[in-house]
Amino acid sequence: MKKIVLGAIMLTGVLYAKDLKVYQFENEMPKNIKVDVKDSVSISKEKYKDGESSLKWKFKKGEALSILGDVGYTVFKTGEQEKARSSYSMWIYNEEPIDGEMLVQFKKDGIVKCWFPIKMNFKGWRTMWVQYDRDMKGEPIEGMDEITFVAPNESGEILIDQIIPSVLIDPRHNARDEQVDFINLEADTAANAHWMALYKNYNQIDKNEKKIVLNESETEGIKKVEKRYREKLLKKVQVTPELIAEKEMEFSEYKKINLEFIQRLVIYKDLKPEEKEKIKYIATKEFGIYLRELAYMYNSTDNVQEKEKIAKLFNESLEYMYDQGWTKGSSQGTIHHLGYQMREIYDAIFLMKEPLVKLGTVNKAKEMVTWYSAMGMIYTPKENLKGVNIDVLNTMLPGMLAAILLNESKEKESKELYQLQSYLMNSIKYSPGVLGGFKYDGTVFHHMQNYPAYAKGAFEGLVPIIYYLNGTSYAVTGEQYKIVKNSVLTTRLYSNKYNYLLSLTGRHPNGKFKIDSEGFRLMALSGEGGVDKELAQAYLRLDSQGKSAEKFRNMGLKEERAPQGSWTMNMGSLQLHRRKEWLVGVKGYSRYLVGNETYIKNNLYGRYMSYGAFQILEGSLKESGYVQEGWDWKHFPGTTAIDVPFEKLKSNISQVDTKSGVEEMLLSDETYSGGNSLNDNGMFAMKLHEHPKYNGTHRARKSVFFFNNKAILLGSGIENNDSENETHTTLFQNYLGQNLKNSYIQKEDAIIDSQNNLYKIVEGDVVLKKGKQESKDQNSGEKTENNYELAYINHGKAPKNGKYHYSILIKGNNEEQEKFRKNSKYEVLNQDNSSHIVKDLKSDMIGYALFESGKVQNNRFIESVDTPSMILLQEKGKEIQMSFVDPDLRLYEGRDEEQYDKNGVMIERSIYSRPWIGNEGKEHIALVILKGKYNVDNNPKVKSEIDGDFTKLSITSKNGEPVKIILKDIS
């Protein structure tokens, strides 16, 4: 059949030359469209995805529609900073499902070079992002000059809109679905599979409808779960005819535009302003809030007519959502990070189960929630579960429960609740390596690091569900309950009272993230034998007037005292020390643990936040001296860092590989970083080595020793080749507000900062500053300023074997400060590159930061070690109490060669791409030789042997976990 080329005016926004990006089909027919039948295409105003019109195509079996002009495909160039690949995108509207496939072909000089099929068995709008060189059949080439649509093997009518022939898309983000099930198959097992594997997860749901008989406890359990969930979600509102009319008007406006997912909008970033103006949308989150408000209204009135009106409006709103492509089987081009946008929709639909059942539409809603919440994930085989993903707990788990509770059949509801229980019981465990999930030391990992901001979200998703399921046949119990409980309790250790340590804020150093007391309340109410007293007392401290405070007090429970002691969290290279109402935290990094997380618009200057950052936190971050505006990112207290200009400190961010995003998460090549604890005191030490991306010559050996309310900080081996900028070890940096008089005080050999901490400098040239301090906003890079006080030890430019030694009396009173100035009651027994050894004269405790193996200098107890280690030792009569740590997490042996170039220089690699991130830490047996003869109390991790005047200890440990040892002197 001869092809007919339609002549018409080509309007703005239609691709004809290479520099135009999108077909929007507004008003007139583009002149570069050709069809087999003259009247088969037209511009339609029935439905559209942008502007006010789309292209209608009425076709018969096998007919074709073509668009002439440069497709714009570009070959991906390996080694480039840009990792995005050329992809094809379009929207199709189907009024009636068609049994067959439409082919989309890409031609050069009339010859098909590549193509892909679209299954047409759908109703409503669908879109797809199809990567040319991975997802399509054939071989794409640059210069392709025609797109051809070949109709299915039956007649039909579709609308087409917003064709973007070639747009650069991060290859991790193209999503497959029921229309294009061949796209990005690798995503099913990738790091972002929890977002992207909707198709896989839905299709692993057990569809076995075998009848089961519920017992009374199972039936009552279902009622209890539904009741608790409804009570937690429900909010009473005043329903009036005016409010209903307002919501009806709101919906009438929504129907004129499109329902969009924020992450999908990246596809429009290179469109011209006039093209972007045609794209009008409501975000899914906003629409979810609207739906939830309708659900509140329905559940707040007893008026039958009002209920019917609200239910009808809610159902129509869902139909609009389905028509927009928000339905089971559709992935909207991409689905990554969807969960953050859908919570309110899931809540609303669950709260409206009753009217949806009456209307006969609940199953369609359930299927949609099941698809987008990835509920099929709960059918993952037990052997494939390596821990639980924090994003799943935070954003998807509530949707999974909603999908389950939308079942009309109680038998099916029970079956799926048991499956959810099985999933939780098998995935709430200690995850290996640096993979996300729970760690033995109480930390919660996400993005391959201890990340309290995400742990907070995880608890907000998981803990309510533990509460809903508690006391039923479907409960989370035993070890799994204890793991979550321990992690919830640990949040109060690295927070004081509500704020996290600054070094733990990841890419959000804005002071906004805080501990959530609700998790403590709900976990306390979920105790297996009734209320968990430890959690309840912790809750009372955090929220003495909270929702369950009276209940807990009536049980005779009292507010816990602020935690006191020292805690080692070596999975996060973190040491905590607490007394009275204050907390000190020290943070490092290593070849396993990243030193920073920086995105294009987050934490741009945070490179130094794990360089041994030492923060004293009493009250909020602001009360403790931190305000983001004016904060000097080069001077985190405790760090040893090069004072480079801000323009050089700003991260040079790129997408390192296709397993990562556009971010910076740098590793060291050192294994020695972590802490140790003994008898409520502790220590921290690290070998600092900056990544060669910035200055690979910058090194230091750093230690901190905590004895009651004093800290001793030592440094040695400080060196780098920066001859332009000084290297500083920061003592303190504190926000002053408008009161400059309330700043540091110098007293002979000591400095008292505005936070009432006394610093006694033994070695190092101190520089003191106060007044207006200019800095950069961590998100935008714009100028900020505030009044600050700042103190640092200046090691000069290009230091060689630099050192420092200072001590801090934390929050002492005047009498304690005077005594500390006169006699700090500790001795530094050794301070060089092999070891830092400090003895506290009050407690007779000695701390050893043994950076190297071999003979240990200048001490009475330890002859040698064969493993770089950290030891705390306290003599009590004939008994010695000892704590040993091998800080090397030992996730892999040798060198990760992919992290080095041909000259042996470390290069930037994404932590997500490292093959060892999911490895279990290997056990290691370290040999410690003691001076003298000792027996060891029964300890399966320690073997001892007396050899002459020495005792050999063979200590087995893993994951940086402290090993406590009791020794009896038998000399």
mmCIF file with all atom_site columns, N, CA and C in Angstrom, residues 132 278 307 313 323 422 629 634 810 892:
data_model
loop_
_atom_site.group_PDB
_atom_site.id
_atom_site.type_symbol
_atom_site.label_atom_id
_atom_site.label_alt_id
_atom_site.label_comp_id
_atom_site.label_asym_id
_atom_site.label_entity_id
_atom_site.label_seq_id
_atom_site.pdbx_PDB_ins_code
_atom_site.Cartn_x
_atom_site.Cartn_y
_atom_site.Cartn_z
_atom_site.occupancy
_atom_site.B_iso_or_equiv
_atom_site.pdbx_formal_charge
_atom_site.auth_seq_id
_atom_site.auth_comp_id
_atom_site.auth_asym_id
_atom_site.auth_atom_id
_atom_site.pdbx_PDB_model_num
ATOM 1  N N  . TYR A 1 132 ? 17.767  1.977   24.367 1.00 0.00 ? 132 TYR A N  1
ATOM 2  C CA . TYR A 1 132 ? 18.072  1.478   23.022 1.00 0.00 ? 132 TYR A CA 1
ATOM 3  C C  . TYR A 1 132 ? 19.054  0.311   23.038 1.00 0.00 ? 132 TYR A C  1
ATOM 4  N N  . LYS A 1 278 ? 3.516   23.067  29.067 1.00 0.00 ? 278 LYS A N  1
ATOM 5  C CA . LYS A 1 278 ? 2.356   22.275  28.660 1.00 0.00 ? 278 LYS A CA 1
ATOM 6  C C  . LYS A 1 278 ? 2.099   21.086  29.582 1.00 0.00 ? 278 LYS A C  1
ATOM 7  N N  . LYS A 1 307 ? -22.167 9.705   53.601 1.00 0.00 ? 307 LYS A N  1
ATOM 8  C CA . LYS A 1 307 ? -21.300 8.555   53.364 1.00 0.00 ? 307 LYS A CA 1
ATOM 9  C C  . LYS A 1 307 ? -21.369 8.112   51.909 1.00 0.00 ? 307 LYS A C  1
ATOM 10 N N  . LEU A 1 313 ? -17.460 9.612   45.423 1.00 0.00 ? 313 LEU A N  1
ATOM 11 C CA . LEU A 1 313 ? -16.360 10.492  45.004 1.00 0.00 ? 313 LEU A CA 1
ATOM 12 C C  . LEU A 1 313 ? -15.022 9.769   45.132 1.00 0.00 ? 313 LEU A C  1
ATOM 13 N N  . ASP A 1 323 ? -7.130  5.157   35.358 1.00 0.00 ? 323 ASP A N  1
ATOM 14 C CA . ASP A 1 323 ? -7.113  5.624   33.979 1.00 0.00 ? 323 ASP A CA 1
ATOM 15 C C  . ASP A 1 323 ? -5.788  6.310   33.638 1.00 0.00 ? 323 ASP A C  1
ATOM 16 N N  . SER A 1 422 ? 6.109   -14.658 58.232 1.00 0.00 ? 422 SER A N  1
ATOM 17 C CA . SER A 1 422 ? 7.266   -15.462 57.831 1.00 0.00 ? 422 SER A CA 1
ATOM 18 C C  . SER A 1 422 ? 8.356   -14.577 57.244 1.00 0.00 ? 422 SER A C  1
ATOM 19 N N  . GLU A 1 629 ? 24.077  27.375  59.303 1.00 0.00 ? 629 GLU A N  1
ATOM 20 C CA . GLU A 1 629 ? 24.474  28.652  58.713 1.00 0.00 ? 629 GLU A CA 1
ATOM 21 C C  . GLU A 1 629 ? 25.713  29.187  59.421 1.00 0.00 ? 629 GLU A C  1
ATOM 22 N N  . LYS A 1 634 ? 35.347  22.880  57.381 1.00 0.00 ? 634 LYS A N  1
ATOM 23 C CA . LYS A 1 634 ? 36.742  22.447  57.442 1.00 0.00 ? 634 LYS A CA 1
ATOM 24 C C  . LYS A 1 634 ? 37.174  22.158  58.876 1.00 0.00 ? 634 LYS A C  1
ATOM 25 N N  . ILE A 1 810 ? 35.008  17.479  80.454 1.00 0.00 ? 810 ILE A N  1
ATOM 26 C CA . ILE A 1 810 ? 33.702  17.698  79.849 1.00 0.00 ? 810 ILE A CA 1
ATOM 27 C C  . ILE A 1 810 ? 32.698  18.131  80.910 1.00 0.00 ? 810 ILE A C  1
ATOM 28 N N  . TYR A 1 892 ? 36.999  -8.605  53.527 1.00 0.00 ? 892 TYR A N  1
ATOM 29 C CA . TYR A 1 892 ? 37.780  -9.243  52.464 1.00 0.00 ? 892 TYR A CA 1
ATOM 30 C C  . TYR A 1 892 ? 39.246  -9.171  52.844 1.00 0.00 ? 892 TYR A C  1
#
